[in-house]
Amino acid sequence: MKKKRQILLNGASGKMGRVVADCAGNGDECEIIAGVDLSAKPYAAFPVYKSIFEFAKTADVLIDFSHPRSLGDILSFAVKKNIPAVIATTGYNEDEINEIRRISKQAPIFFSANMSLGINLLTALSRKAAAVLGDTFDIEILEKHHNQKIDAPSGTALALADAINSELSVTCEYVYDRHGIRQKRGKREIGLHSVRGGTITGEHEIIFAGRDEVVSLTHKADSKEVFAAGALKAALFMCGKEPGLYDMNDLISG
């Protein structure tokens, strides 16, 4: 029987961490052998440590679903242990993303703003739509999440905006709030709007509004399991990889 890949899970006691653990437990390709979380709440299937450096054993890959403040420890651990890391946390600033890029030259790092395969298809479709419509249509992005989400707009919304912008003949600026702006909408802007409420798992809509017609692309996640499944696929993909920066495009094409 094929040996299961062993995963170290950072953020194990959080909502996403527990979903990842449950998904891994229901499969036969990988297993969570230990977790890391500041609360260190016990988990029936594996030990949970308060610090990632308390984990003295070996693992095939690390999955992170925690908080941006953990980034430094994660990257240091990946380099020190020579272990691939799947970074699924969102809300990083530009400096933190640049640090991920820098460390990827020393360790294999998988980094994606969204672990859903459907969202990554949406990204590809938005690129195509931007290439065809972008110069003559106004572009707005609406994202909805649960009331516990900290960052806004979502990392996925920003990634979608970046993907669209890369296809336009002239780079657009991002406008996050029209409150108090008493002027017409500019032609060279992409609006990003956030809704936070209830238990909405995640919804993203891209609106291309033209003269007398509107094209809308939408993705809705009904469960956190879609992100957990994507993270586990990424973890399996990363096992044995050389140092470098990998993302969902590599997973899908590879």
PDB file of C-alpha atoms in Angstrom:
ATOM      1  CA  MET A   1       0.000   0.000   0.000  1.00  0.00           C
ATOM      2  CA  LYS A   2       1.253   3.477  -0.885  1.00  0.00           C
ATOM      3  CA  LYS A   3       2.617   5.351   2.122  1.00  0.00           C
ATOM      4  CA  LYS A   4       0.594   8.384   3.179  1.00  0.00           C
ATOM      5  CA  ARG A   5       2.274  11.773   2.926  1.00  0.00           C
ATOM      6  CA  GLN A   6       2.824  13.296   6.366  1.00  0.00           C
ATOM      7  CA  ILE A   7       1.618  16.870   6.919  1.00  0.00           C
ATOM      8  CA  LEU A   8       2.397  19.412   9.633  1.00  0.00           C
ATOM      9  CA  LEU A   9      -0.611  21.758   9.974  1.00  0.00           C
ATOM     10  CA  ASN A  10      -0.101  25.323  11.195  1.00  0.00           C
ATOM     11  CA  GLY A  11      -3.308  26.907  12.512  1.00  0.00           C
ATOM     12  CA  ALA A  12      -4.623  23.468  13.462  1.00  0.00           C
ATOM     13  CA  SER A  13      -7.095  24.700  16.095  1.00  0.00           C
ATOM     14  CA  GLY A  14      -8.717  27.285  13.844  1.00  0.00           C
ATOM     15  CA  LYS A  15     -11.843  26.769  11.750  1.00  0.00           C
ATOM     16  CA  MET A  16      -9.958  26.072   8.519  1.00  0.00           C
ATOM     17  CA  GLY A  17      -7.364  23.973  10.315  1.00  0.00           C
ATOM     18  CA  ARG A  18     -10.032  21.628  11.635  1.00  0.00           C
ATOM     19  CA  VAL A  19     -11.652  21.347   8.191  1.00  0.00           C
ATOM     20  CA  VAL A  20      -8.265  20.462   6.671  1.00  0.00           C
ATOM     21  CA  ALA A  21      -7.693  17.851   9.381  1.00  0.00           C
ATOM     22  CA  ASP A  22     -11.125  16.319   8.802  1.00  0.00           C
ATOM     23  CA  CYS A  23     -10.634  16.200   5.017  1.00  0.00           C
ATOM     24  CA  ALA A  24      -7.220  14.594   5.406  1.00  0.00           C
ATOM     25  CA  GLY A  25      -8.675  12.036   7.809  1.00  0.00           C
ATOM     26  CA  ASN A  26     -11.316  11.061   5.253  1.00  0.00           C
ATOM     27  CA  GLY A  27      -8.741  10.379   2.529  1.00  0.00           C
ATOM     28  CA  ASP A  28      -6.007   7.803   2.025  1.00  0.00           C
ATOM     29  CA  GLU A  29      -3.236   9.898   0.428  1.00  0.00           C
ATOM     30  CA  CYS A  30      -2.056  11.961   3.391  1.00  0.00           C
ATOM     31  CA  GLU A  31      -2.321  12.363   7.151  1.00  0.00           C
ATOM     32  CA  ILE A  32      -1.837  15.168   9.658  1.00  0.00           C
ATOM     33  CA  ILE A  33       0.882  14.015  12.050  1.00  0.00           C
ATOM     34  CA  ALA A  34       1.040  17.197  14.158  1.00  0.00           C
ATOM     35  CA  GLY A  35      -0.465  20.638  14.456  1.00  0.00           C
ATOM     36  CA  VAL A  36       0.674  24.082  15.553  1.00  0.00           C
ATOM     37  CA  ASP A  37      -1.556  26.710  17.126  1.00  0.00           C
ATOM     38  CA  LEU A  38      -1.104  29.422  19.760  1.00  0.00           C
ATOM     39  CA  SER A  39      -4.108  28.083  21.652  1.00  0.00           C
ATOM     40  CA  ALA A  40      -2.693  24.530  21.420  1.00  0.00           C
ATOM     41  CA  LYS A  41      -6.164  23.025  21.823  1.00  0.00           C
ATOM     42  CA  PRO A  42      -5.858  19.228  21.789  1.00  0.00           C
ATOM     43  CA  TYR A  43      -6.965  17.341  18.697  1.00  0.00           C
ATOM     44  CA  ALA A  44      -7.899  13.680  18.939  1.00  0.00           C
ATOM     45  CA  ALA A  45      -5.821  12.493  15.994  1.00  0.00           C
ATOM     46  CA  PHE A  46      -2.525  14.325  16.530  1.00  0.00           C
ATOM     47  CA  PRO A  47      -0.548  16.490  19.006  1.00  0.00           C
ATOM     48  CA  VAL A  48      -0.751  20.297  18.783  1.00  0.00           C
ATOM     49  CA  TYR A  49       2.190  22.539  19.719  1.00  0.00           C
ATOM     50  CA  LYS A  50       2.184  26.228  20.574  1.00  0.00           C
ATOM     51  CA  SER A  51       5.315  26.915  18.528  1.00  0.00           C
ATOM     52  CA  ILE A  52       6.279  25.409  15.195  1.00  0.00           C
ATOM     53  CA  PHE A  53       9.828  25.002  16.482  1.00  0.00           C
ATOM     54  CA  GLU A  54       8.583  22.598  19.177  1.00  0.00           C
ATOM     55  CA  PHE A  55       7.954  20.059  16.426  1.00  0.00           C
ATOM     56  CA  ALA A  56      11.149  17.982  16.432  1.00  0.00           C
ATOM     57  CA  LYS A  57      10.138  15.226  14.012  1.00  0.00           C
ATOM     58  CA  THR A  58      10.029  15.306  10.210  1.00  0.00           C
ATOM     59  CA  ALA A  59       7.135  15.833   7.792  1.00  0.00           C
ATOM     60  CA  ASP A  60       6.766  15.780   4.035  1.00  0.00           C
ATOM     61  CA  VAL A  61       5.068  19.168   3.794  1.00  0.00           C
ATOM     62  CA  LEU A  62       3.698  22.041   5.871  1.00  0.00           C
ATOM     63  CA  ILE A  63       0.242  23.584   5.384  1.00  0.00           C
ATOM     64  CA  ASP A  64      -0.460  27.003   6.890  1.00  0.00           C
ATOM     65  CA  PHE A  65      -3.984  28.263   7.572  1.00  0.00           C
ATOM     66  CA  SER A  66      -3.334  30.781  10.349  1.00  0.00           C
ATOM     67  CA  HIS A  67      -2.532  34.496  10.509  1.00  0.00           C
ATOM     68  CA  PRO A  68      -0.040  36.740   8.654  1.00  0.00           C
ATOM     69  CA  ARG A  69       1.904  37.288  11.884  1.00  0.00           C
ATOM     70  CA  SER A  70       3.028  33.642  11.692  1.00  0.00           C
ATOM     71  CA  LEU A  71       4.763  34.145   8.351  1.00  0.00           C
ATOM     72  CA  GLY A  72       8.267  34.717   9.731  1.00  0.00           C
ATOM     73  CA  ASP A  73       8.261  31.479  11.730  1.00  0.00           C
ATOM     74  CA  ILE A  74       6.796  29.495   8.834  1.00  0.00           C
ATOM     75  CA  LEU A  75       9.416  30.658   6.360  1.00  0.00           C
ATOM     76  CA  SER A  76      12.266  30.173   8.846  1.00  0.00           C
ATOM     77  CA  PHE A  77      11.029  26.658   9.617  1.00  0.00           C
ATOM     78  CA  ALA A  78      10.721  25.774   5.911  1.00  0.00           C
ATOM     79  CA  VAL A  79      14.311  26.815   5.266  1.00  0.00           C
ATOM     80  CA  LYS A  80      15.702  25.241   8.458  1.00  0.00           C
ATOM     81  CA  LYS A  81      13.953  21.890   7.936  1.00  0.00           C
ATOM     82  CA  ASN A  82      14.125  21.985   4.116  1.00  0.00           C
ATOM     83  CA  ILE A  83      10.392  21.292   3.982  1.00  0.00           C
ATOM     84  CA  PRO A  84       7.893  22.482   1.335  1.00  0.00           C
ATOM     85  CA  ALA A  85       5.320  24.954   2.642  1.00  0.00           C
ATOM     86  CA  VAL A  86       1.782  25.540   1.374  1.00  0.00           C
ATOM     87  CA  ILE A  87       0.806  29.041   2.489  1.00  0.00           C
ATOM     88  CA  ALA A  88      -2.987  29.310   2.394  1.00  0.00           C
ATOM     89  CA  THR A  89      -3.331  32.264   4.765  1.00  0.00           C
ATOM     90  CA  THR A  90      -4.574  35.555   3.256  1.00  0.00           C
ATOM     91  CA  GLY A  91      -4.208  39.219   4.193  1.00  0.00           C
ATOM     92  CA  TYR A  92      -0.478  39.645   3.527  1.00  0.00           C
ATOM     93  CA  ASN A  93       0.880  43.094   2.696  1.00  0.00           C
ATOM     94  CA  GLU A  94       3.295  43.812  -0.151  1.00  0.00           C
ATOM     95  CA  ASP A  95       6.401  43.491   2.035  1.00  0.00           C
ATOM     96  CA  GLU A  96       5.273  40.094   3.322  1.00  0.00           C
ATOM     97  CA  ILE A  97       4.566  38.847  -0.196  1.00  0.00           C
ATOM     98  CA  ASN A  98       8.017  40.002  -1.275  1.00  0.00           C
ATOM     99  CA  GLU A  99       9.476  38.048   1.656  1.00  0.00           C
ATOM    100  CA  ILE A 100       7.641  34.928   0.460  1.00  0.00           C
ATOM    101  CA  ARG A 101       9.193  35.433  -2.976  1.00  0.00           C
ATOM    102  CA  ARG A 102      12.655  35.886  -1.459  1.00  0.00           C
ATOM    103  CA  ILE A 103      12.486  32.777   0.714  1.00  0.00           C
ATOM    104  CA  SER A 104      11.164  30.698  -2.206  1.00  0.00           C
ATOM    105  CA  LYS A 105      14.690  30.840  -3.621  1.00  0.00           C
ATOM    106  CA  GLN A 106      15.800  28.797  -0.601  1.00  0.00           C
ATOM    107  CA  ALA A 107      12.766  26.537  -0.031  1.00  0.00           C
ATOM    108  CA  PRO A 108       9.819  25.253  -2.098  1.00  0.00           C
ATOM    109  CA  ILE A 109       6.846  27.534  -1.372  1.00  0.00           C
ATOM    110  CA  PHE A 110       3.288  27.188  -2.680  1.00  0.00           C
ATOM    111  CA  PHE A 111       1.394  30.468  -2.384  1.00  0.00           C
ATOM    112  CA  SER A 112      -2.084  31.225  -3.669  1.00  0.00           C
ATOM    113  CA  ALA A 113      -4.657  33.840  -2.707  1.00  0.00           C
ATOM    114  CA  ASN A 114      -7.347  31.169  -2.947  1.00  0.00           C
ATOM    115  CA  MET A 115      -7.102  27.386  -2.771  1.00  0.00           C
ATOM    116  CA  SER A 116     -10.333  26.720  -4.697  1.00  0.00           C
ATOM    117  CA  LEU A 117      -9.957  25.194  -8.170  1.00  0.00           C
ATOM    118  CA  GLY A 118     -13.156  26.988  -9.174  1.00  0.00           C
ATOM    119  CA  ILE A 119     -11.747  30.387  -8.225  1.00  0.00           C
ATOM    120  CA  ASN A 120      -8.687  29.720 -10.319  1.00  0.00           C
ATOM    121  CA  LEU A 121     -10.916  28.913 -13.286  1.00  0.00           C
ATOM    122  CA  LEU A 122     -12.742  32.189 -12.584  1.00  0.00           C
ATOM    123  CA  THR A 123      -9.377  33.961 -12.710  1.00  0.00           C
ATOM    124  CA  ALA A 124      -8.641  32.501 -16.141  1.00  0.00           C
ATOM    125  CA  LEU A 125     -12.093  33.509 -17.415  1.00  0.00           C
ATOM    126  CA  SER A 126     -11.697  37.039 -16.024  1.00  0.00           C
ATOM    127  CA  ARG A 127      -8.408  37.413 -17.905  1.00  0.00           C
ATOM    128  CA  LYS A 128     -10.124  36.428 -21.141  1.00  0.00           C
ATOM    129  CA  ALA A 129     -13.042  38.777 -20.514  1.00  0.00           C
ATOM    130  CA  ALA A 130     -10.665  41.645 -19.694  1.00  0.00           C
ATOM    131  CA  ALA A 131      -8.727  41.070 -22.906  1.00  0.00           C
ATOM    132  CA  VAL A 132     -11.945  41.263 -24.947  1.00  0.00           C
ATOM    133  CA  LEU A 133     -14.006  43.826 -23.003  1.00  0.00           C
ATOM    134  CA  GLY A 134     -11.682  45.665 -20.660  1.00  0.00           C
ATOM    135  CA  ASP A 135     -10.924  48.782 -22.658  1.00  0.00           C
ATOM    136  CA  THR A 136     -14.593  49.654 -23.276  1.00  0.00           C
ATOM    137  CA  PHE A 137     -16.349  48.199 -20.206  1.00  0.00           C
ATOM    138  CA  ASP A 138     -16.291  49.410 -16.598  1.00  0.00           C
ATOM    139  CA  ILE A 139     -15.013  46.742 -14.196  1.00  0.00           C
ATOM    140  CA  GLU A 140     -16.276  46.210 -10.646  1.00  0.00           C
ATOM    141  CA  ILE A 141     -15.491  43.359  -8.240  1.00  0.00           C
ATOM    142  CA  LEU A 142     -17.837  42.431  -5.383  1.00  0.00           C
ATOM    143  CA  GLU A 143     -16.777  39.970  -2.664  1.00  0.00           C
ATOM    144  CA  LYS A 144     -18.793  38.620   0.268  1.00  0.00           C
ATOM    145  CA  HIS A 145     -17.511  36.794   3.355  1.00  0.00           C
ATOM    146  CA  HIS A 146     -18.544  35.874   6.888  1.00  0.00           C
ATOM    147  CA  ASN A 147     -18.519  38.426   9.693  1.00  0.00           C
ATOM    148  CA  GLN A 148     -15.349  36.985  11.269  1.00  0.00           C
ATOM    149  CA  LYS A 149     -13.078  37.705   8.297  1.00  0.00           C
ATOM    150  CA  ILE A 150     -10.437  40.280   9.202  1.00  0.00           C
ATOM    151  CA  ASP A 151      -9.055  41.553   5.880  1.00  0.00           C
ATOM    152  CA  ALA A 152     -10.994  43.515   3.266  1.00  0.00           C
ATOM    153  CA  PRO A 153     -11.033  43.365   0.364  1.00  0.00           C
ATOM    154  CA  SER A 154     -10.265  39.664   0.259  1.00  0.00           C
ATOM    155  CA  GLY A 155      -6.952  38.433  -1.066  1.00  0.00           C
ATOM    156  CA  THR A 156      -8.885  36.659  -3.800  1.00  0.00           C
ATOM    157  CA  ALA A 157     -10.573  39.885  -4.926  1.00  0.00           C
ATOM    158  CA  LEU A 158      -7.200  41.600  -5.149  1.00  0.00           C
ATOM    159  CA  ALA A 159      -5.755  38.647  -7.075  1.00  0.00           C
ATOM    160  CA  LEU A 160      -8.670  38.830  -9.517  1.00  0.00           C
ATOM    161  CA  ALA A 161      -8.101  42.567  -9.945  1.00  0.00           C
ATOM    162  CA  ASP A 162      -4.399  41.978 -10.600  1.00  0.00           C
ATOM    163  CA  ALA A 163      -5.198  39.287 -13.177  1.00  0.00           C
ATOM    164  CA  ILE A 164      -7.620  41.597 -14.967  1.00  0.00           C
ATOM    165  CA  ASN A 165      -5.206  44.525 -14.839  1.00  0.00           C
ATOM    166  CA  SER A 166      -2.478  42.439 -16.469  1.00  0.00           C
ATOM    167  CA  GLU A 167      -4.658  42.073 -19.581  1.00  0.00           C
ATOM    168  CA  LEU A 168      -5.577  45.746 -20.004  1.00  0.00           C
ATOM    169  CA  SER A 169      -3.813  48.077 -22.411  1.00  0.00           C
ATOM    170  CA  VAL A 170      -3.580  50.737 -19.680  1.00  0.00           C
ATOM    171  CA  THR A 171      -3.172  49.889 -15.996  1.00  0.00           C
ATOM    172  CA  CYS A 172      -6.209  50.754 -13.875  1.00  0.00           C
ATOM    173  CA  GLU A 173      -6.159  52.060 -10.308  1.00  0.00           C
ATOM    174  CA  TYR A 174      -8.105  50.301  -7.545  1.00  0.00           C
ATOM    175  CA  VAL A 175     -10.918  52.228  -5.870  1.00  0.00           C
ATOM    176  CA  TYR A 176     -12.095  50.744  -2.571  1.00  0.00           C
ATOM    177  CA  ASP A 177     -14.584  53.299  -1.311  1.00  0.00           C
ATOM    178  CA  ARG A 178     -16.693  55.796  -3.254  1.00  0.00           C
ATOM    179  CA  HIS A 179     -18.135  57.384  -0.136  1.00  0.00           C
ATOM    180  CA  GLY A 180     -17.503  61.103  -0.217  1.00  0.00           C
ATOM    181  CA  ILE A 181     -16.209  61.075  -3.804  1.00  0.00           C
ATOM    182  CA  ARG A 182     -18.515  63.471  -5.600  1.00  0.00           C
ATOM    183  CA  GLN A 183     -17.433  62.886  -9.175  1.00  0.00           C
ATOM    184  CA  LYS A 184     -18.121  60.593 -12.092  1.00  0.00           C
ATOM    185  CA  ARG A 185     -16.527  57.190 -12.190  1.00  0.00           C
ATOM    186  CA  GLY A 186     -13.189  57.261 -13.966  1.00  0.00           C
ATOM    187  CA  LYS A 187     -12.604  55.061 -16.995  1.00  0.00           C
ATOM    188  CA  ARG A 188      -9.278  53.779 -15.687  1.00  0.00           C
ATOM    189  CA  GLU A 189     -10.333  52.251 -12.405  1.00  0.00           C
ATOM    190  CA  ILE A 190     -11.441  48.923 -10.974  1.00  0.00           C
ATOM    191  CA  GLY A 191     -13.886  49.126  -8.092  1.00  0.00           C
ATOM    192  CA  LEU A 192     -13.542  46.637  -5.224  1.00  0.00           C
ATOM    193  CA  HIS A 193     -16.383  46.232  -2.750  1.00  0.00           C
ATOM    194  CA  SER A 194     -16.620  44.101   0.406  1.00  0.00           C
ATOM    195  CA  VAL A 195     -19.606  42.653   2.254  1.00  0.00           C
ATOM    196  CA  ARG A 196     -19.190  41.036   5.673  1.00  0.00           C
ATOM    197  CA  GLY A 197     -22.064  39.201   7.298  1.00  0.00           C
ATOM    198  CA  GLY A 198     -23.353  36.007   8.827  1.00  0.00           C
ATOM    199  CA  THR A 199     -21.637  32.781   7.817  1.00  0.00           C
ATOM    200  CA  ILE A 200     -21.052  33.504   4.119  1.00  0.00           C
ATOM    201  CA  THR A 201     -18.205  31.180   3.143  1.00  0.00           C
ATOM    202  CA  GLY A 202     -17.076  33.172   0.141  1.00  0.00           C
ATOM    203  CA  GLU A 203     -18.591  34.747  -2.964  1.00  0.00           C
ATOM    204  CA  HIS A 204     -16.865  36.698  -5.730  1.00  0.00           C
ATOM    205  CA  GLU A 205     -18.484  38.464  -8.660  1.00  0.00           C
ATOM    206  CA  ILE A 206     -16.741  40.339 -11.468  1.00  0.00           C
ATOM    207  CA  ILE A 207     -18.958  42.793 -13.338  1.00  0.00           C
ATOM    208  CA  PHE A 208     -18.062  44.092 -16.798  1.00  0.00           C
ATOM    209  CA  ALA A 209     -20.547  46.916 -17.420  1.00  0.00           C
ATOM    210  CA  GLY A 210     -20.709  48.310 -20.955  1.00  0.00           C
ATOM    211  CA  ARG A 211     -23.130  50.333 -22.995  1.00  0.00           C
ATOM    212  CA  ASP A 212     -26.520  48.573 -22.842  1.00  0.00           C
ATOM    213  CA  GLU A 213     -25.018  45.239 -21.734  1.00  0.00           C
ATOM    214  CA  VAL A 214     -23.445  43.637 -18.658  1.00  0.00           C
ATOM    215  CA  VAL A 215     -21.287  40.538 -18.388  1.00  0.00           C
ATOM    216  CA  SER A 216     -20.989  38.978 -14.926  1.00  0.00           C
ATOM    217  CA  LEU A 217     -18.683  36.168 -13.760  1.00  0.00           C
ATOM    218  CA  THR A 218     -19.479  34.612 -10.379  1.00  0.00           C
ATOM    219  CA  HIS A 219     -18.081  31.995  -8.024  1.00  0.00           C
ATOM    220  CA  LYS A 220     -19.725  30.860  -4.797  1.00  0.00           C
ATOM    221  CA  ALA A 221     -18.216  28.539  -2.201  1.00  0.00           C
ATOM    222  CA  ASP A 222     -20.838  26.710  -0.140  1.00  0.00           C
ATOM    223  CA  SER A 223     -18.360  25.069   2.210  1.00  0.00           C
ATOM    224  CA  LYS A 224     -14.848  25.589   3.555  1.00  0.00           C
ATOM    225  CA  GLU A 225     -14.077  22.078   2.337  1.00  0.00           C
ATOM    226  CA  VAL A 226     -13.368  23.384  -1.175  1.00  0.00           C
ATOM    227  CA  PHE A 227     -10.411  25.351   0.229  1.00  0.00           C
ATOM    228  CA  ALA A 228      -9.236  22.470   2.403  1.00  0.00           C
ATOM    229  CA  ALA A 229      -9.356  20.047  -0.527  1.00  0.00           C
ATOM    230  CA  GLY A 230      -7.348  22.492  -2.638  1.00  0.00           C
ATOM    231  CA  ALA A 231      -4.744  22.911   0.103  1.00  0.00           C
ATOM    232  CA  LEU A 232      -4.344  19.142   0.427  1.00  0.00           C
ATOM    233  CA  LYS A 233      -3.952  18.791  -3.350  1.00  0.00           C
ATOM    234  CA  ALA A 234      -1.297  21.502  -3.216  1.00  0.00           C
ATOM    235  CA  ALA A 235       0.469  19.709  -0.349  1.00  0.00           C
ATOM    236  CA  LEU A 236       0.629  16.455  -2.296  1.00  0.00           C
ATOM    237  CA  PHE A 237       1.855  18.353  -5.361  1.00  0.00           C
ATOM    238  CA  MET A 238       4.632  20.037  -3.394  1.00  0.00           C
ATOM    239  CA  CYS A 239       6.155  16.894  -1.909  1.00  0.00           C
ATOM    240  CA  GLY A 240       9.692  16.524  -3.227  1.00  0.00           C
ATOM    241  CA  LYS A 241       9.710  19.835  -5.107  1.00  0.00           C
ATOM    242  CA  GLU A 242      12.856  21.925  -5.544  1.00  0.00           C
ATOM    243  CA  PRO A 243      13.066  25.471  -4.121  1.00  0.00           C
ATOM    244  CA  GLY A 244      10.884  27.924  -6.004  1.00  0.00           C
ATOM    245  CA  LEU A 245       7.560  29.748  -5.897  1.00  0.00           C
ATOM    246  CA  TYR A 246       4.588  27.638  -6.999  1.00  0.00           C
ATOM    247  CA  ASP A 247       0.893  28.444  -7.346  1.00  0.00           C
ATOM    248  CA  MET A 248      -2.399  27.020  -8.583  1.00  0.00           C
ATOM    249  CA  ASN A 249      -1.389  27.410 -12.223  1.00  0.00           C
ATOM    250  CA  ASP A 250       1.492  24.997 -11.599  1.00  0.00           C
ATOM    251  CA  LEU A 251      -0.833  22.557  -9.824  1.00  0.00           C
ATOM    252  CA  ILE A 252      -3.456  22.625 -12.571  1.00  0.00           C
ATOM    253  CA  SER A 253      -0.976  22.355 -15.440  1.00  0.00           C
ATOM    254  CA  GLY A 254       1.370  19.932 -13.668  1.00  0.00           C
TER     255      GLY A 254
END
